[in-house]
Amino acid sequence: MEQYEPDRLTSAQVAAVRRSFRSGRAALTRRSLLRASAGGVLAVGGLGALSACGIPPAGKTQGGTSTQDFSAKEKVVNFSNWPEYIDVDDSGKHHPTLDTFARRTGIKVKYTEDINDNNEFFGKIKPQLAAGQDTGRDLIVLTDWLAARLIRLGWVQKLDPSHLPHAFANLSAQFRSPDWDPGRAYSYPWQGISTVIAFNKKALDGVEVRSVSDLLDNPKLKGRVGFLSEMRDSIGMTLLDMGKDPAKFTDDDFDAVIARLQKAVDKGQIRRFTGNDYTSDLTKGDLAACVAWGGDIVQLKADSPDVDYVIPDSGYMTSTDNLLIPNKARHKTNAERLIDFYYEPEQAAALAAYINYVSPVDGVKDYLAKIDKSAANNPLIIPDKAMAAKSHAFRSLTQKEETAYEAKFAKLTGA
């Protein structure tokens, strides 16, 4: 098991965190326009607050266990998630799927939207996890790279397959076995996130954009191209364009991507590296084309007939936000029942109809069509087999790699 070393962030990593607060996915909610970043600066400073000596993981084996599961006696599950990342009724006060779960099982869900950024949340829960204490949460949602870290540290519990029949049967093939959690022993996806190429047809004025090469090399797009400030998305899409596998790339491959993007920056081809704030520039036509997140494009297309997207022949990047049960959680079985509940296609459809990200649940399309036919037929929400086959995930990074890669990417983006 990996030894836990307190995070002494390099200047590049601090810049990456702040960039995420300022303009990355952390800058927006999953559905609307702002993801709160309150406390972000404190969170950055707090990441190195523990002792300088290594703290051993809590528990003797990877994937700890609760001292005692109180699920049978305490009919509750404490669920922490990101803002605007679940279905809400017209009053804005209730979550219909959670209400359905409570009526069916008698288990009350204490739902809290207290994850505003992966790094910030990690700083919040790691003192308890490192000390082998209960975080007060039974279920959390973290992006794949941080989920991988917690699994390596042995800070999340191994799931009981007997409590997850729907999840096991209905998990989409493209999400079944990431390199950081083979076979999904410790996690299940909450939603998938696709990275694609988006464009404004009016701003292109007949110029064809079908690949990252078009973005980087077509002089007619000079100064009107955007890339994402999230390293894994921009690097991953460019790796694919260069014929490299984001799941297997080397240091030399990474450096080649940096050099290629740097060349585009130097000649003024790339206007800027952005978070979700590209949405305004794309709609207005200030950006003719950009690397973008599929969930945003679903919403932009509904409001603007000029906005569209393309999946490059080389493929596209996909990532996941994942459900995990922290060590020492008091209600593990209740949490597993809630995970399994969201893998029932009918419940997954209700969720997908509201938040517009990629559903990781097979069989959801027919149920979603009853709610919203256009969503059911949108491959950015329900990928067809051809699109799913073109998806690629960024491989897990060691701490050493992450430090080095973030430093190089920060220099590229001017962060």
Protein backbone atom coordinates (compact mmCIF):
# COMPACT_ATOMS: atom_id res chain seq x y z
CA MET A 1 0.00 0.00 0.00
CA GLU A 2 1.23 3.48 -0.77
CA GLN A 3 2.65 5.40 2.18
CA TYR A 4 0.84 8.67 2.76
CA GLU A 5 3.07 11.70 2.54
CA PRO A 6 1.50 15.06 3.38
CA ASP A 7 1.07 17.20 0.29
CA ARG A 8 3.84 19.75 0.07
CA LEU A 9 2.60 21.28 -3.15
CA THR A 10 5.06 22.64 -5.64
CA SER A 11 4.44 26.09 -7.06
CA ALA A 12 3.15 24.44 -10.23
CA GLN A 13 0.67 22.33 -8.30
CA VAL A 14 -0.55 25.34 -6.33
CA ALA A 15 -1.03 27.13 -9.65
CA ALA A 16 -2.98 24.15 -10.97
CA VAL A 17 -5.29 24.20 -7.95
CA ARG A 18 -5.88 27.94 -8.27
CA ARG A 19 -6.37 27.58 -11.98
CA SER A 20 -9.05 24.98 -11.27
CA PHE A 21 -10.81 27.32 -8.84
CA ARG A 22 -10.54 30.22 -11.25
CA SER A 23 -11.38 28.65 -14.57
CA GLY A 24 -11.42 24.87 -14.48
CA ARG A 25 -14.33 22.53 -13.89
CA ALA A 26 -14.20 23.70 -10.28
CA ALA A 27 -15.26 27.16 -11.45
CA LEU A 28 -18.72 26.01 -12.49
CA THR A 29 -21.44 23.77 -11.19
CA ARG A 30 -22.22 20.60 -13.09
CA ARG A 31 -25.37 22.19 -14.51
CA SER A 32 -25.40 25.95 -13.99
CA LEU A 33 -22.73 28.61 -14.18
CA LEU A 34 -20.86 28.80 -10.89
CA ARG A 35 -19.22 26.19 -8.73
CA ALA A 36 -18.37 27.86 -5.48
CA SER A 37 -14.69 28.27 -4.66
CA ALA A 38 -15.09 29.77 -1.20
CA GLY A 39 -12.24 28.71 1.02
CA GLY A 40 -10.08 27.76 -1.94
CA VAL A 41 -7.02 29.71 -0.87
CA LEU A 42 -7.27 28.28 2.62
CA ALA A 43 -7.61 24.80 1.16
CA VAL A 44 -4.41 25.21 -0.83
CA GLY A 45 -2.55 26.33 2.25
CA GLY A 46 -4.08 23.55 4.30
CA LEU A 47 -2.86 20.74 2.11
CA GLY A 48 0.54 20.78 3.76
CA ALA A 49 -0.73 21.28 7.29
CA LEU A 50 0.04 17.81 8.61
CA SER A 51 3.35 16.67 9.98
CA ALA A 52 6.28 16.48 7.59
CA CYS A 53 6.88 12.82 8.37
CA GLY A 54 4.96 10.14 6.50
CA ILE A 55 1.62 9.10 7.95
CA PRO A 56 0.83 5.43 7.41
CA PRO A 57 -2.51 4.59 5.84
CA ALA A 58 -5.31 3.77 8.22
CA GLY A 59 -5.84 0.02 8.15
CA LYS A 60 -3.58 -2.90 7.32
CA THR A 61 -4.93 -3.78 3.90
CA GLN A 62 -5.91 -1.80 0.85
CA GLY A 63 -9.57 -0.90 1.20
CA GLY A 64 -10.28 -0.52 4.90
CA THR A 65 -13.37 -1.64 6.72
CA SER A 66 -15.64 0.10 9.17
CA THR A 67 -15.18 -0.93 12.78
CA GLN A 68 -18.90 -1.63 12.79
CA ASP A 69 -21.65 -1.20 10.21
CA PHE A 70 -24.64 0.47 11.85
CA SER A 71 -26.84 0.26 8.74
CA ALA A 72 -29.36 -2.17 10.25
CA LYS A 73 -30.04 0.02 13.29
CA GLU A 74 -29.48 3.47 11.81
CA LYS A 75 -31.60 3.92 8.70
CA VAL A 76 -29.58 6.77 7.24
CA VAL A 77 -26.85 7.43 4.69
CA ASN A 78 -24.73 10.59 4.64
CA PHE A 79 -24.05 11.51 1.01
CA SER A 80 -21.64 14.30 -0.04
CA ASN A 81 -21.74 15.51 -3.64
CA TRP A 82 -20.96 18.49 -5.88
CA PRO A 83 -23.42 21.39 -6.24
CA GLU A 84 -26.13 21.01 -8.89
CA TYR A 85 -25.21 17.38 -9.58
CA ILE A 86 -28.52 15.66 -8.87
CA ASP A 87 -32.14 15.97 -9.97
CA VAL A 88 -34.24 18.69 -8.30
CA ASP A 89 -38.00 19.23 -8.39
CA ASP A 90 -39.71 22.44 -9.51
CA SER A 91 -39.67 23.83 -5.99
CA GLY A 92 -35.89 23.47 -5.86
CA LYS A 93 -36.19 21.91 -2.42
CA HIS A 94 -36.47 18.18 -3.09
CA HIS A 95 -34.50 15.54 -5.00
CA PRO A 96 -37.09 13.16 -6.48
CA THR A 97 -34.75 10.19 -6.83
CA LEU A 98 -33.58 10.46 -3.24
CA ASP A 99 -37.20 10.70 -2.10
CA THR A 100 -37.99 7.55 -4.07
CA PHE A 101 -35.09 5.73 -2.44
CA ALA A 102 -36.20 6.79 1.04
CA ARG A 103 -39.81 5.68 0.46
CA ARG A 104 -38.73 2.31 -0.88
CA THR A 105 -36.05 1.45 1.67
CA GLY A 106 -36.92 3.47 4.75
CA ILE A 107 -33.38 4.88 4.63
CA LYS A 108 -33.12 8.65 4.96
CA VAL A 109 -30.47 10.34 2.83
CA LYS A 110 -28.72 13.29 4.42
CA TYR A 111 -27.58 14.95 1.20
CA THR A 112 -24.91 17.65 1.35
CA GLU A 113 -23.45 19.66 -1.53
CA ASP A 114 -20.09 20.26 0.09
CA ILE A 115 -17.65 19.18 -2.61
CA ASN A 116 -16.62 22.33 -4.46
CA ASP A 117 -13.24 21.12 -5.71
CA ASN A 118 -11.36 17.83 -5.53
CA ASN A 119 -8.25 19.29 -3.88
CA GLU A 120 -10.25 21.37 -1.43
CA PHE A 121 -12.35 18.38 -0.39
CA PHE A 122 -9.30 16.17 -0.05
CA GLY A 123 -7.81 18.74 2.31
CA LYS A 124 -11.03 18.62 4.32
CA ILE A 125 -11.26 14.85 4.82
CA LYS A 126 -7.66 13.67 4.82
CA PRO A 127 -6.84 14.44 8.49
CA GLN A 128 -9.61 12.07 9.62
CA LEU A 129 -8.78 9.42 7.03
CA ALA A 130 -5.06 9.56 7.82
CA ALA A 131 -5.86 9.16 11.51
CA GLY A 132 -8.23 6.25 10.93
CA GLN A 133 -11.31 8.26 11.90
CA ASP A 134 -14.84 8.54 10.54
CA THR A 135 -15.28 11.52 8.19
CA GLY A 136 -18.99 11.70 8.96
CA ARG A 137 -19.73 10.71 5.37
CA ASP A 138 -20.89 7.36 4.05
CA LEU A 139 -20.72 8.18 0.34
CA ILE A 140 -18.64 10.73 -1.59
CA VAL A 141 -18.21 11.67 -5.25
CA LEU A 142 -14.67 12.30 -6.51
CA THR A 143 -13.10 12.67 -9.95
CA ASP A 144 -11.17 9.65 -11.14
CA TRP A 145 -7.62 10.87 -10.41
CA LEU A 146 -8.46 11.64 -6.77
CA ALA A 147 -10.50 8.46 -6.43
CA ALA A 148 -7.38 6.60 -7.57
CA ARG A 149 -5.30 8.32 -4.91
CA LEU A 150 -7.68 7.38 -2.09
CA ILE A 151 -7.76 3.78 -3.28
CA ARG A 152 -3.95 3.64 -3.38
CA LEU A 153 -3.81 5.01 0.15
CA GLY A 154 -6.27 2.42 1.41
CA TRP A 155 -8.69 5.11 2.57
CA VAL A 156 -11.87 3.76 0.95
CA GLN A 157 -13.71 0.51 1.55
CA LYS A 158 -13.96 -2.42 -0.79
CA LEU A 159 -17.52 -2.80 -2.03
CA ASP A 160 -19.66 -5.87 -1.38
CA PRO A 161 -20.83 -7.19 -4.78
CA SER A 162 -23.82 -8.92 -3.18
CA HIS A 163 -25.26 -5.49 -2.39
CA LEU A 164 -24.73 -4.21 -5.95
CA PRO A 165 -26.64 -6.49 -8.37
CA HIS A 166 -27.91 -3.66 -10.60
CA ALA A 167 -24.57 -1.86 -10.59
CA PHE A 168 -22.70 -5.01 -11.58
CA ALA A 169 -25.17 -5.89 -14.33
CA ASN A 170 -25.79 -2.43 -15.77
CA LEU A 171 -22.43 -0.64 -15.67
CA SER A 172 -21.53 0.41 -19.23
CA ALA A 173 -18.61 -1.44 -20.74
CA GLN A 174 -16.54 1.69 -21.35
CA PHE A 175 -16.41 2.38 -17.60
CA ARG A 176 -15.96 -1.16 -16.26
CA SER A 177 -12.26 -1.48 -15.63
CA PRO A 178 -10.15 1.68 -15.23
CA ASP A 179 -6.48 1.05 -14.54
CA TRP A 180 -6.80 2.64 -11.09
CA ASP A 181 -9.69 0.36 -10.01
CA PRO A 182 -9.77 -2.82 -12.14
CA GLY A 183 -13.17 -4.42 -12.04
CA ARG A 184 -14.59 -1.56 -9.97
CA ALA A 185 -13.80 -3.15 -6.63
CA TYR A 186 -13.84 0.17 -4.76
CA SER A 187 -15.86 2.60 -6.88
CA TYR A 188 -18.73 3.03 -9.31
CA PRO A 189 -19.17 5.99 -11.66
CA TRP A 190 -21.70 8.64 -10.76
CA GLN A 191 -21.47 10.27 -14.19
CA GLY A 192 -19.12 10.30 -17.15
CA ILE A 193 -17.53 13.41 -18.63
CA SER A 194 -16.69 13.57 -22.34
CA THR A 195 -14.11 15.93 -23.84
CA VAL A 196 -14.87 16.84 -27.45
CA ILE A 197 -14.24 19.55 -30.04
CA ALA A 198 -16.91 22.24 -30.12
CA PHE A 199 -17.34 25.00 -32.67
CA ASN A 200 -19.47 27.97 -33.67
CA LYS A 201 -20.68 27.39 -37.23
CA LYS A 202 -21.21 31.08 -37.89
CA ALA A 203 -17.73 31.99 -36.66
CA LEU A 204 -16.13 29.23 -38.72
CA ASP A 205 -17.74 30.65 -41.88
CA GLY A 206 -17.19 27.49 -43.89
CA VAL A 207 -13.89 26.40 -42.33
CA GLU A 208 -13.99 22.69 -41.52
CA VAL A 209 -12.91 21.54 -38.07
CA ARG A 210 -12.74 17.83 -37.43
CA SER A 211 -9.55 17.29 -35.42
CA VAL A 212 -7.10 18.77 -32.95
CA SER A 213 -4.74 19.24 -35.91
CA ASP A 214 -7.32 21.55 -37.47
CA LEU A 215 -7.38 23.59 -34.28
CA LEU A 216 -3.61 23.83 -34.09
CA ASP A 217 -2.62 24.16 -37.72
CA ASN A 218 -5.31 25.97 -39.73
CA PRO A 219 -4.17 29.61 -40.11
CA LYS A 220 -7.75 30.72 -40.71
CA LEU A 221 -8.45 29.96 -37.05
CA LYS A 222 -5.49 31.94 -35.67
CA GLY A 223 -6.37 33.57 -32.39
CA ARG A 224 -9.80 31.97 -32.29
CA VAL A 225 -8.96 28.57 -30.77
CA GLY A 226 -9.40 27.52 -27.15
CA PHE A 227 -7.96 24.63 -25.13
CA LEU A 228 -8.93 23.56 -21.63
CA SER A 229 -7.01 24.53 -18.51
CA GLU A 230 -7.45 20.97 -17.22
CA MET A 231 -4.19 19.20 -18.04
CA ARG A 232 -5.58 15.71 -18.63
CA ASP A 233 -8.16 16.90 -21.14
CA SER A 234 -5.96 19.12 -23.32
CA ILE A 235 -2.96 16.79 -23.18
CA GLY A 236 -5.11 13.71 -23.72
CA MET A 237 -6.89 15.08 -26.80
CA THR A 238 -3.57 16.10 -28.32
CA LEU A 239 -1.99 12.73 -27.55
CA LEU A 240 -4.81 11.05 -29.45
CA ASP A 241 -4.35 13.40 -32.38
CA MET A 242 -0.66 12.44 -32.47
CA GLY A 243 -1.50 8.74 -32.54
CA LYS A 244 -0.57 8.12 -28.91
CA ASP A 245 -2.64 6.26 -26.32
CA PRO A 246 -3.44 8.40 -23.24
CA ALA A 247 -3.56 5.18 -21.25
CA LYS A 248 0.04 4.24 -22.12
CA PHE A 249 2.01 7.37 -22.99
CA THR A 250 5.61 8.03 -21.93
CA ASP A 251 7.44 11.10 -20.64
CA ASP A 252 8.71 11.70 -24.17
CA ASP A 253 5.15 11.57 -25.52
CA PHE A 254 4.05 14.12 -22.93
CA ASP A 255 6.94 16.42 -23.81
CA ALA A 256 6.08 16.14 -27.51
CA VAL A 257 2.53 17.29 -26.78
CA ILE A 258 3.79 20.22 -24.72
CA ALA A 259 6.10 21.23 -27.56
CA ARG A 260 3.29 21.04 -30.09
CA LEU A 261 0.94 23.12 -27.97
CA GLN A 262 3.71 25.59 -27.16
CA LYS A 263 4.29 26.13 -30.86
CA ALA A 264 0.60 26.97 -31.30
CA VAL A 265 0.75 29.36 -28.34
CA ASP A 266 3.86 31.08 -29.69
CA LYS A 267 2.34 31.71 -33.10
CA GLY A 268 -0.91 33.00 -31.61
CA GLN A 269 -3.05 30.11 -32.83
CA ILE A 270 -4.42 29.38 -29.35
CA ARG A 271 -6.36 32.32 -27.94
CA ARG A 272 -6.26 31.02 -24.36
CA PHE A 273 -6.62 28.05 -22.03
CA THR A 274 -9.98 28.14 -20.30
CA GLY A 275 -12.31 26.40 -17.92
CA ASN A 276 -16.05 26.46 -18.52
CA ASP A 277 -15.79 30.16 -19.25
CA TYR A 278 -15.22 29.17 -22.88
CA THR A 279 -18.99 28.81 -23.14
CA SER A 280 -19.56 32.54 -23.42
CA ASP A 281 -16.76 33.04 -25.96
CA LEU A 282 -17.97 30.11 -28.04
CA THR A 283 -21.56 31.31 -28.10
CA LYS A 284 -20.52 34.83 -29.09
CA GLY A 285 -18.12 33.56 -31.73
CA ASP A 286 -14.98 34.98 -30.13
CA LEU A 287 -13.83 31.38 -30.14
CA ALA A 288 -14.48 29.71 -33.45
CA ALA A 289 -13.58 26.27 -32.07
CA CYS A 290 -12.26 24.77 -28.86
CA VAL A 291 -11.72 21.69 -26.78
CA ALA A 292 -14.85 21.44 -24.63
CA TRP A 293 -16.83 19.34 -22.17
CA GLY A 294 -19.82 17.47 -23.54
CA GLY A 295 -22.18 18.38 -20.71
CA ASP A 296 -21.69 22.06 -21.47
CA ILE A 297 -22.29 21.54 -25.18
CA VAL A 298 -25.61 19.76 -24.56
CA GLN A 299 -26.83 22.91 -22.85
CA LEU A 300 -25.26 25.37 -25.31
CA LYS A 301 -26.77 23.59 -28.31
CA ALA A 302 -30.21 23.90 -26.75
CA ASP A 303 -29.80 27.67 -26.56
CA SER A 304 -27.69 28.47 -29.62
CA PRO A 305 -28.21 27.00 -33.12
CA ASP A 306 -24.67 28.00 -34.10
CA VAL A 307 -22.96 25.76 -31.54
CA ASP A 308 -22.16 22.17 -32.43
CA TYR A 309 -19.48 19.57 -31.78
CA VAL A 310 -17.48 16.82 -33.45
CA ILE A 311 -15.82 13.64 -32.23
CA PRO A 312 -12.40 13.39 -33.89
CA ASP A 313 -11.59 10.21 -35.79
CA SER A 314 -8.65 9.80 -33.41
CA GLY A 315 -11.06 9.55 -30.48
CA TYR A 316 -11.97 11.61 -27.45
CA MET A 317 -11.20 11.74 -23.75
CA THR A 318 -13.54 10.51 -21.08
CA SER A 319 -13.32 10.70 -17.32
CA THR A 320 -15.64 9.88 -14.44
CA ASP A 321 -16.85 11.24 -11.16
CA ASN A 322 -17.09 8.29 -8.81
CA LEU A 323 -19.01 7.03 -5.81
CA LEU A 324 -16.79 5.80 -2.97
CA ILE A 325 -17.32 4.76 0.64
CA PRO A 326 -14.67 6.20 2.98
CA ASN A 327 -13.02 4.13 5.68
CA LYS A 328 -14.88 4.02 9.00
CA ALA A 329 -18.19 5.02 7.40
CA ARG A 330 -20.95 4.00 9.79
CA HIS A 331 -23.49 3.00 7.15
CA LYS A 332 -21.65 1.03 4.47
CA THR A 333 -24.52 -1.27 3.53
CA ASN A 334 -26.93 1.65 3.26
CA ALA A 335 -24.45 3.44 1.03
CA GLU A 336 -24.11 0.37 -1.20
CA ARG A 337 -27.88 0.17 -1.50
CA LEU A 338 -27.94 3.80 -2.66
CA ILE A 339 -25.21 3.14 -5.23
CA ASP A 340 -27.16 0.18 -6.56
CA PHE A 341 -30.38 2.21 -6.65
CA TYR A 342 -28.82 4.66 -9.13
CA TYR A 343 -27.89 1.77 -11.40
CA GLU A 344 -31.54 0.95 -11.96
CA PRO A 345 -32.15 2.37 -15.47
CA GLU A 346 -35.30 4.23 -14.43
CA GLN A 347 -33.48 6.12 -11.69
CA ALA A 348 -30.44 6.72 -13.87
CA ALA A 349 -32.73 8.21 -16.51
CA ALA A 350 -34.26 10.66 -14.05
CA LEU A 351 -30.76 11.76 -13.07
CA ALA A 352 -29.48 12.03 -16.65
CA ALA A 353 -32.48 14.06 -17.77
CA TYR A 354 -31.64 16.72 -15.25
CA ILE A 355 -27.84 16.99 -15.28
CA ASN A 356 -27.07 16.13 -18.94
CA TYR A 357 -23.78 14.28 -18.41
CA VAL A 358 -22.90 10.80 -19.65
CA SER A 359 -24.93 8.12 -17.93
CA PRO A 360 -22.77 5.12 -17.01
CA VAL A 361 -25.84 2.87 -16.90
CA ASP A 362 -26.77 0.46 -19.68
CA GLY A 363 -30.47 0.26 -20.47
CA VAL A 364 -31.17 3.88 -19.56
CA LYS A 365 -32.09 5.07 -23.06
CA ASP A 366 -35.67 3.74 -23.20
CA TYR A 367 -36.50 5.22 -19.82
CA LEU A 368 -34.89 8.54 -20.70
CA ALA A 369 -36.92 8.69 -23.94
CA LYS A 370 -40.10 8.76 -21.85
CA ILE A 371 -38.79 11.90 -20.13
CA ASP A 372 -36.88 13.63 -22.92
CA LYS A 373 -36.53 12.06 -26.38
CA SER A 374 -33.86 14.51 -27.49
CA ALA A 375 -31.71 13.62 -24.47
CA ALA A 376 -32.18 9.91 -25.10
CA ASN A 377 -30.90 10.34 -28.66
CA ASN A 378 -27.98 12.57 -27.71
CA PRO A 379 -24.69 10.63 -27.78
CA LEU A 380 -23.19 13.13 -25.34
CA ILE A 381 -25.62 11.74 -22.75
CA ILE A 382 -26.15 8.19 -24.01
CA PRO A 383 -23.14 7.25 -26.17
CA ASP A 384 -23.91 4.80 -28.95
CA LYS A 385 -21.57 1.86 -29.48
CA ALA A 386 -19.53 3.66 -32.14
CA MET A 387 -18.94 6.67 -29.90
CA ALA A 388 -18.22 4.58 -26.81
CA ALA A 389 -15.60 2.66 -28.78
CA LYS A 390 -13.73 5.93 -29.47
CA SER A 391 -13.47 6.92 -25.81
CA HIS A 392 -10.12 6.95 -24.03
CA ALA A 393 -9.11 7.51 -20.42
CA PHE A 394 -6.00 9.25 -19.14
CA ARG A 395 -3.77 6.80 -17.29
CA SER A 396 -3.04 7.03 -13.59
CA LEU A 397 -0.04 9.15 -12.66
CA THR A 398 2.50 8.66 -9.92
CA GLN A 399 3.07 11.58 -7.57
CA LYS A 400 6.39 12.24 -9.29
CA GLU A 401 4.76 12.29 -12.73
CA GLU A 402 1.93 14.53 -11.59
CA THR A 403 4.37 17.05 -10.13
CA ALA A 404 6.49 17.12 -13.27
CA TYR A 405 3.57 17.20 -15.72
CA GLU A 406 1.67 19.92 -13.88
CA ALA A 407 4.81 22.06 -13.81
CA LYS A 408 5.24 21.75 -17.56
CA PHE A 409 1.56 22.37 -18.25
CA ALA A 410 1.52 25.40 -15.93
CA LYS A 411 4.47 26.88 -17.84
CA LEU A 412 2.63 26.27 -21.12
CA THR A 413 -0.57 27.93 -19.99
CA GLY A 414 1.10 30.77 -18.14
CA ALA A 415 -0.57 29.78 -14.88
